[in-house]
PDB file of C-alpha atoms in Angstrom:
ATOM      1  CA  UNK A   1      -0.849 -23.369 -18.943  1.00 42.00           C
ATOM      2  CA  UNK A   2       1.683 -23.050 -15.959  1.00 45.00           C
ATOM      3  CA  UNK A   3       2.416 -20.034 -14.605  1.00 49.00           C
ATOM      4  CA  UNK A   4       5.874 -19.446 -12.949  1.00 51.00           C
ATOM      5  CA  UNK A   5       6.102 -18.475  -9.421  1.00 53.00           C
ATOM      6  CA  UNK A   6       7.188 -15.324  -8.440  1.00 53.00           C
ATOM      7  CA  UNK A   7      10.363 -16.462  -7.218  1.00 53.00           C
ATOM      8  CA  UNK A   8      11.149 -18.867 -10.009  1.00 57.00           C
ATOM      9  CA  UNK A   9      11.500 -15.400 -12.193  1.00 72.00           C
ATOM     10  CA  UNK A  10      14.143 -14.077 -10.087  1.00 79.00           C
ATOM     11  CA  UNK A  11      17.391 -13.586 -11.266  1.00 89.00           C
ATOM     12  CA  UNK A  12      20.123 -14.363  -8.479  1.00 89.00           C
ATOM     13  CA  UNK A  13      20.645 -10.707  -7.893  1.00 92.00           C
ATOM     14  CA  UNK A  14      17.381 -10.561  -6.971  1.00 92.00           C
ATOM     15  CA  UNK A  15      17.134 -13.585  -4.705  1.00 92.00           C
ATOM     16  CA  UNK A  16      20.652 -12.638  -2.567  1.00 95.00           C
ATOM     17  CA  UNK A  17      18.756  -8.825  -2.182  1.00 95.00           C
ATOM     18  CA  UNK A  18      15.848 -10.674  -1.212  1.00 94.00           C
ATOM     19  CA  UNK A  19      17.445 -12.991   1.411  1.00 96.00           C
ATOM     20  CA  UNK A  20      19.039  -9.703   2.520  1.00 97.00           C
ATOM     21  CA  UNK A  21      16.057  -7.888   2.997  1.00 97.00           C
ATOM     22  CA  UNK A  22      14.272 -10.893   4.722  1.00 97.00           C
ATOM     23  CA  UNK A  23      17.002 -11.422   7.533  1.00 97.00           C
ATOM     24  CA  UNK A  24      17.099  -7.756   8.012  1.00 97.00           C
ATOM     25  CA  UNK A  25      13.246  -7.576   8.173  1.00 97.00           C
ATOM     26  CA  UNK A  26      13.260 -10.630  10.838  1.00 96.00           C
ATOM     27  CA  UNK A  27      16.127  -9.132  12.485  1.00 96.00           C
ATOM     28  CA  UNK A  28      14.317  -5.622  12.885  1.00 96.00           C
ATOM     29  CA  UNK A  29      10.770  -7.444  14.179  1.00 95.00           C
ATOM     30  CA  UNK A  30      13.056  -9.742  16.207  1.00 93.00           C
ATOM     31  CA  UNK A  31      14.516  -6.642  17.790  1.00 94.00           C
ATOM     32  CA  UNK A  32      10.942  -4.536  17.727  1.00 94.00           C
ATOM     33  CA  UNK A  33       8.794  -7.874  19.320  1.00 94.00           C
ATOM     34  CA  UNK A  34      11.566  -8.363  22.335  1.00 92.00           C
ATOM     35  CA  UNK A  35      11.477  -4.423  22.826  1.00 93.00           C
ATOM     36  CA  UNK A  36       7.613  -4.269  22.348  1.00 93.00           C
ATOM     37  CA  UNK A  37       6.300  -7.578  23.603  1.00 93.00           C
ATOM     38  CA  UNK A  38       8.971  -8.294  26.766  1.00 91.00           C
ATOM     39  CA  UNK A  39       6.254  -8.805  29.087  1.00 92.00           C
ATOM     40  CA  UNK A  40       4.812 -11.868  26.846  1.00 92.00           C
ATOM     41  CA  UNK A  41       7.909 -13.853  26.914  1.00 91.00           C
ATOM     42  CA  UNK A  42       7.964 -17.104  28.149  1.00 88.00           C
ATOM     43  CA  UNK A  43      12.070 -18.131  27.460  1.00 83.00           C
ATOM     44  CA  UNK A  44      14.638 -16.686  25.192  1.00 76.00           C
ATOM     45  CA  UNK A  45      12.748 -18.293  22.367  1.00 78.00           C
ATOM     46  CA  UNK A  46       8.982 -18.362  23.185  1.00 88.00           C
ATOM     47  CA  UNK A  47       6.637 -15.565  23.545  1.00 92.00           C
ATOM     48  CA  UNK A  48       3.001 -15.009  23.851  1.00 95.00           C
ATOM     49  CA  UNK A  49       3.596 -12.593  20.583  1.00 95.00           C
ATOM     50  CA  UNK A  50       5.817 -13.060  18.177  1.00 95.00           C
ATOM     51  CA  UNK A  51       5.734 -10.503  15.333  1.00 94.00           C
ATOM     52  CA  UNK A  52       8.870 -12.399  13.380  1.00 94.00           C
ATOM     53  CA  UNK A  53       6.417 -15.064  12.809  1.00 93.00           C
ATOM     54  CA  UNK A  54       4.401 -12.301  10.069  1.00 91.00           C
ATOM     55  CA  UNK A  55       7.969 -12.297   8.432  1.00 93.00           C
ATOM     56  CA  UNK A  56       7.951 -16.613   7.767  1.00 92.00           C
ATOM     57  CA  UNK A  57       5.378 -17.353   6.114  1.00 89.00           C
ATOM     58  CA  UNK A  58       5.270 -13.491   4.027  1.00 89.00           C
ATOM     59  CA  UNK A  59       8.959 -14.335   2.716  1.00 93.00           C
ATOM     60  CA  UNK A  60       8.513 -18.038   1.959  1.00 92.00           C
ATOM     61  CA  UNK A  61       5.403 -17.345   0.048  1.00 89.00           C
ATOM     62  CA  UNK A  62       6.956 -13.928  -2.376  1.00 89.00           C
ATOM     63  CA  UNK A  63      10.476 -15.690  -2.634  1.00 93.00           C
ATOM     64  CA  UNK A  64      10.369 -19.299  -1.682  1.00 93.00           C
ATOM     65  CA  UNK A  65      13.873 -20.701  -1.122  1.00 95.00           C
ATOM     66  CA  UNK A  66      14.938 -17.747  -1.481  1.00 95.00           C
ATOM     67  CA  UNK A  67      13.268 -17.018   1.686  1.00 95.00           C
ATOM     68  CA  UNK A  68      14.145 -19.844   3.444  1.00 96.00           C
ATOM     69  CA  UNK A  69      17.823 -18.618   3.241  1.00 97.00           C
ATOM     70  CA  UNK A  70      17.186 -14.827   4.691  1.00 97.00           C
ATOM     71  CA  UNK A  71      15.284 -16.532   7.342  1.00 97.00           C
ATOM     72  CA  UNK A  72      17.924 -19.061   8.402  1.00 97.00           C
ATOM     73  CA  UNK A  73      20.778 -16.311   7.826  1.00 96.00           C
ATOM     74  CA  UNK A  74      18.164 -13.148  10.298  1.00 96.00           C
ATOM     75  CA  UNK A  75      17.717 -16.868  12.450  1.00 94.00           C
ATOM     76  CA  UNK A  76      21.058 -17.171  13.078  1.00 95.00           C
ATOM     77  CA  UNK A  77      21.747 -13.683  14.246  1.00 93.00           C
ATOM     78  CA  UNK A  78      19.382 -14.085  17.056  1.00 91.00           C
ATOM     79  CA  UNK A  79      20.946 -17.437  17.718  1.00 91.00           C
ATOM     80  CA  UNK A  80      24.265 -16.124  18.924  1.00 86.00           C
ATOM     81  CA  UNK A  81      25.027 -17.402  22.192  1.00 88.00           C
ATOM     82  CA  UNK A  82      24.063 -20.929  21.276  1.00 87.00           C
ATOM     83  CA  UNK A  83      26.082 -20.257  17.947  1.00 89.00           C
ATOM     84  CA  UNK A  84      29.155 -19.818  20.084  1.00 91.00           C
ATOM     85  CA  UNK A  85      28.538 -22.841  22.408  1.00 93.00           C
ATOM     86  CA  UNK A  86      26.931 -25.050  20.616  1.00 91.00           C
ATOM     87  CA  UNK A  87      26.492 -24.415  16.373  1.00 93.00           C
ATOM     88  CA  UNK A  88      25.647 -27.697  15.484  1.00 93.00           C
ATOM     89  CA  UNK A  89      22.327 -26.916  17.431  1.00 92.00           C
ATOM     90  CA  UNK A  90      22.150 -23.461  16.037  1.00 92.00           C
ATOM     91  CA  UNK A  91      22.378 -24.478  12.689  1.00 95.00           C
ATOM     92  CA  UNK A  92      19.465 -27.337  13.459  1.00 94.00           C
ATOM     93  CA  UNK A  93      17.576 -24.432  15.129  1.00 93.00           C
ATOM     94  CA  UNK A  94      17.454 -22.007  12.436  1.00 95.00           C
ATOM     95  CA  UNK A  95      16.652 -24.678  10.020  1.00 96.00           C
ATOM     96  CA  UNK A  96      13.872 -25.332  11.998  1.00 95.00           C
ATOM     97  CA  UNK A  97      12.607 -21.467  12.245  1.00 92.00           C
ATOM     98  CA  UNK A  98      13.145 -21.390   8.449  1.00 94.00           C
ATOM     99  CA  UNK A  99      12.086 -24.376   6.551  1.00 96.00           C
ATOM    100  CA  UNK A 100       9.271 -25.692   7.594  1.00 96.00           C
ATOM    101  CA  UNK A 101       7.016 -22.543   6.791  1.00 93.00           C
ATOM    102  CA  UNK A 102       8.083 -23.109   3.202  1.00 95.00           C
ATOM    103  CA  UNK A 103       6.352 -26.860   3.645  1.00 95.00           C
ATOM    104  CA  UNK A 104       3.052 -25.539   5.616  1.00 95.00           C
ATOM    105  CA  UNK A 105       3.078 -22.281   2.409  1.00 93.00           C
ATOM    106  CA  UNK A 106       3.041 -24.855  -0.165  1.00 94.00           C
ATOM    107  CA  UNK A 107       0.722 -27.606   1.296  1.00 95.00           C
ATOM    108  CA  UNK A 108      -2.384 -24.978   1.613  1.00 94.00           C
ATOM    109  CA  UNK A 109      -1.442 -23.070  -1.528  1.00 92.00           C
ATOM    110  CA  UNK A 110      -2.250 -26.416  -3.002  1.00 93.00           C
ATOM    111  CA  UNK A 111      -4.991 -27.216  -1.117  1.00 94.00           C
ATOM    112  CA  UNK A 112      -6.620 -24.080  -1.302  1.00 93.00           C
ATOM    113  CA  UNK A 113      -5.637 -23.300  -4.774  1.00 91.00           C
ATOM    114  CA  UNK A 114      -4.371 -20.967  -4.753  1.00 88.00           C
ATOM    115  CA  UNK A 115      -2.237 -19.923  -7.782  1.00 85.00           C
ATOM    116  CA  UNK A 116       1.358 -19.705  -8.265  1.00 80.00           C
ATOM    117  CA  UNK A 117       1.554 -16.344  -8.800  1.00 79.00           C
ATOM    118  CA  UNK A 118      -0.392 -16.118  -5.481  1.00 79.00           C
ATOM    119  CA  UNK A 119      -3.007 -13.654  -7.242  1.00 81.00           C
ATOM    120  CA  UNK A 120      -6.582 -14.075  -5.946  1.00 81.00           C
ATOM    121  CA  UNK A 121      -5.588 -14.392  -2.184  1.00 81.00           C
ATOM    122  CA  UNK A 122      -8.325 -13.328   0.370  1.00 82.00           C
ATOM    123  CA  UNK A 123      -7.798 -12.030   4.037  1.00 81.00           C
ATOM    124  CA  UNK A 124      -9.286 -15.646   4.721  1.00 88.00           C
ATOM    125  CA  UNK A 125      -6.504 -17.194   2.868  1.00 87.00           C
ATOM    126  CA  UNK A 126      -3.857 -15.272   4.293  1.00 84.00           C
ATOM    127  CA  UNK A 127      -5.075 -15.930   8.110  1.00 87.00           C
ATOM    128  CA  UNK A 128      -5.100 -19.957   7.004  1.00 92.00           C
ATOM    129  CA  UNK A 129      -1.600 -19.569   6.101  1.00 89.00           C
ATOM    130  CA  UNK A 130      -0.570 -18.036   9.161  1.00 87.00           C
ATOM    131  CA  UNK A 131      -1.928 -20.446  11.496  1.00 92.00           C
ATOM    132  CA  UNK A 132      -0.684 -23.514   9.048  1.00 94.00           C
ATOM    133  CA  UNK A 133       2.719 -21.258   9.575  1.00 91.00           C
ATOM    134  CA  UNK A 134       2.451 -20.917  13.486  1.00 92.00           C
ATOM    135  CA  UNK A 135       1.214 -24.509  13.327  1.00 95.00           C
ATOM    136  CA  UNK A 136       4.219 -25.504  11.492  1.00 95.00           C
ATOM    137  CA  UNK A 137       6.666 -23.531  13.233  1.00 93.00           C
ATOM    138  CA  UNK A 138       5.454 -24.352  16.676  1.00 94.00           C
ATOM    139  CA  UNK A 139       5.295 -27.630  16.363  1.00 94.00           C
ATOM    140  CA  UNK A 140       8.925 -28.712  14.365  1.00 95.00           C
ATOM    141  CA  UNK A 141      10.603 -26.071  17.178  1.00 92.00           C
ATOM    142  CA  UNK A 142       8.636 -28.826  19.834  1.00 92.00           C
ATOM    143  CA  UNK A 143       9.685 -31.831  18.433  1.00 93.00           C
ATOM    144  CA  UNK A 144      13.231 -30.855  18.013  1.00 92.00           C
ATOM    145  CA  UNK A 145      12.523 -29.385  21.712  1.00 89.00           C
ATOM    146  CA  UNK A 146      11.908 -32.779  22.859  1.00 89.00           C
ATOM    147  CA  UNK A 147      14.287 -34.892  20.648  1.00 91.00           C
ATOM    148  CA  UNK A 148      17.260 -32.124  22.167  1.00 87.00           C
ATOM    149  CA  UNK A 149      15.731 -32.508  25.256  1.00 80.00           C
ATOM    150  CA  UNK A 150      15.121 -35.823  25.168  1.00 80.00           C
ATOM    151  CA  UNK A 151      12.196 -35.141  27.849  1.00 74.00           C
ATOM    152  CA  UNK A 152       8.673 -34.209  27.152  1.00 81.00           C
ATOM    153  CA  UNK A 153       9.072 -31.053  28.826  1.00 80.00           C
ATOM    154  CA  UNK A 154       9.090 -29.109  26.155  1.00 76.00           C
ATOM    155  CA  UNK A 155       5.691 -29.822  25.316  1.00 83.00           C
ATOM    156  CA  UNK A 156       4.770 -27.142  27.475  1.00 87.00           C
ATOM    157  CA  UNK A 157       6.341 -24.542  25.039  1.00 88.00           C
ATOM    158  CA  UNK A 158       4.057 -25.290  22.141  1.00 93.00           C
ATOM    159  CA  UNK A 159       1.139 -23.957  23.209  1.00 93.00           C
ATOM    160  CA  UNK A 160       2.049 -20.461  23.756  1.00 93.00           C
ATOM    161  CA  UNK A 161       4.848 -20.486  20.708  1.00 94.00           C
ATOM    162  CA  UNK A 162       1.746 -21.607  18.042  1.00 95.00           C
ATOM    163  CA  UNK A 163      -0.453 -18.976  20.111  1.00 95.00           C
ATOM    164  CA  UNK A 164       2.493 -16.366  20.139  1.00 95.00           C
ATOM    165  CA  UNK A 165       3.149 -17.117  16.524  1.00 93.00           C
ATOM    166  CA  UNK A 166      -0.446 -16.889  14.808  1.00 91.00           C
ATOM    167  CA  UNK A 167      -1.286 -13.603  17.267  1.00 92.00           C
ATOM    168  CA  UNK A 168       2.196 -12.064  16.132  1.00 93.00           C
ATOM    169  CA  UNK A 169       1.305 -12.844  12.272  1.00 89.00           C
ATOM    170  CA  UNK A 170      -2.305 -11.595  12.973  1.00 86.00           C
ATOM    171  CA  UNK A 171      -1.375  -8.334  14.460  1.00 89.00           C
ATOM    172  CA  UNK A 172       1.642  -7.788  11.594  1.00 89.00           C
ATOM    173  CA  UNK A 173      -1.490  -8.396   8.666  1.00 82.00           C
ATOM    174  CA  UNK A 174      -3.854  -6.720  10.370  1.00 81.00           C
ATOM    175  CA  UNK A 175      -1.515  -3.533  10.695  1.00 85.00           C
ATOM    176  CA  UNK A 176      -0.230  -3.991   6.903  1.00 81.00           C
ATOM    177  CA  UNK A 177      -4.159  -4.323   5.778  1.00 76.00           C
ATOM    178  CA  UNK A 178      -4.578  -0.815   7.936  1.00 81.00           C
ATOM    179  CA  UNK A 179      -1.755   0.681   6.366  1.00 83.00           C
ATOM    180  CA  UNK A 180      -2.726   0.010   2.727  1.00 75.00           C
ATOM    181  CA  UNK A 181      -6.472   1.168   3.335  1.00 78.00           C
ATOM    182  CA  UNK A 182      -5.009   4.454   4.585  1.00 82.00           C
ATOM    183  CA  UNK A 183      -1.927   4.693   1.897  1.00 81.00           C
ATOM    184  CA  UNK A 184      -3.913   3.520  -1.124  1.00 73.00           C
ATOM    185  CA  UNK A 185      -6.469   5.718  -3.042  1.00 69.00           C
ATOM    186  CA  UNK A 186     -10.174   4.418  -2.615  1.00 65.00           C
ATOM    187  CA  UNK A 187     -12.256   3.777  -5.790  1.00 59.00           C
ATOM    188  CA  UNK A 188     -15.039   6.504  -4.934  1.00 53.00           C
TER     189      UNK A 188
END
């Protein structure tokens, strides 16, 4: 028996407030990890924490493509100056911050499988699909680094955006997990 996804059940209403609430949400940690983390940056697009990172993989996995889109839309917000210089690269760019957490979310749901209604999920399973996530992330924003670039110099970004992405996903899981233990009643 095949059980639908969550976001294959979701009427269009509910996918275009999704995608809204998804670029908002990376907007606001976007805005919260530059104000909170400046000291970790390494460039305008790298840091050594990177809280928007929690936002990926958590939206591709409840809505899917759905997702995808509020990521690339929040994306593009942050991508402003190169928007207005150069959009053809801003487009590629938020492509690349969007999409390919929606590959590395459906390659260890399957290999882990776990099921489409994502039920079951373990704290172990959720910190393998952050890394796969940072993993993913880190490394398309490298090779289109280096393909831009044309140079190998940007191989010296990945490093601390994978690092920056996994601790940033860590830290926004690790906070949610606290918040639920304290918000939710225990079973006494």
């Amino acid at each position: 028996m095949h059980t639908a996804t969550p976001q294959q059940r979701l009427s269009l209403t509910q996918c275009l407030a999704g995608m809204a609430v998804v670029a908002l949400t990376y907007i606001l940690f976007f805005k919260l990890n530059d104000w909170a983390f400046s000291v970790a940056k390494v460039s305008n697009h790298i840091s050594w924490v990177f809280l928007p990172a929690a936002i990926r993989m958590l939206a591709v996995m409840l809505l899917g493509w759905a997702g995808v889109a509020g990521l690339y839309l929040g994306s593009l917000t942050q991508l402003g100056d190169l928007l207005a210089t150069d959009p053809v690269s801003a487009l590629v760019v938020a492509a690349v911050s969007s999409v390919p957490c929606l590959v590395a979310a459906r390659l260890v749901q399957r290999a882990l499988r776990v099921a489409p209604d994502l039920a079951g999920m373990t704290g172990r399973h959720l910190v393998i699909f952050g890394l796969a996530g940072g993993l993913a992330s880190s490394g398309a924003h490298t090779l289109y680094f280096v393909w831009a670039a044309g140079s190998l110099d940007p191989l010296a970004g990945f490093l601390p955006m994978f690092v920056g992405d996994t601790l940033g996903t860590l830290i926004v899981l690790y906070v949610a997990a606290l918040a639920l233990t304290r918000l939710l009643p225990r079973g006494d």
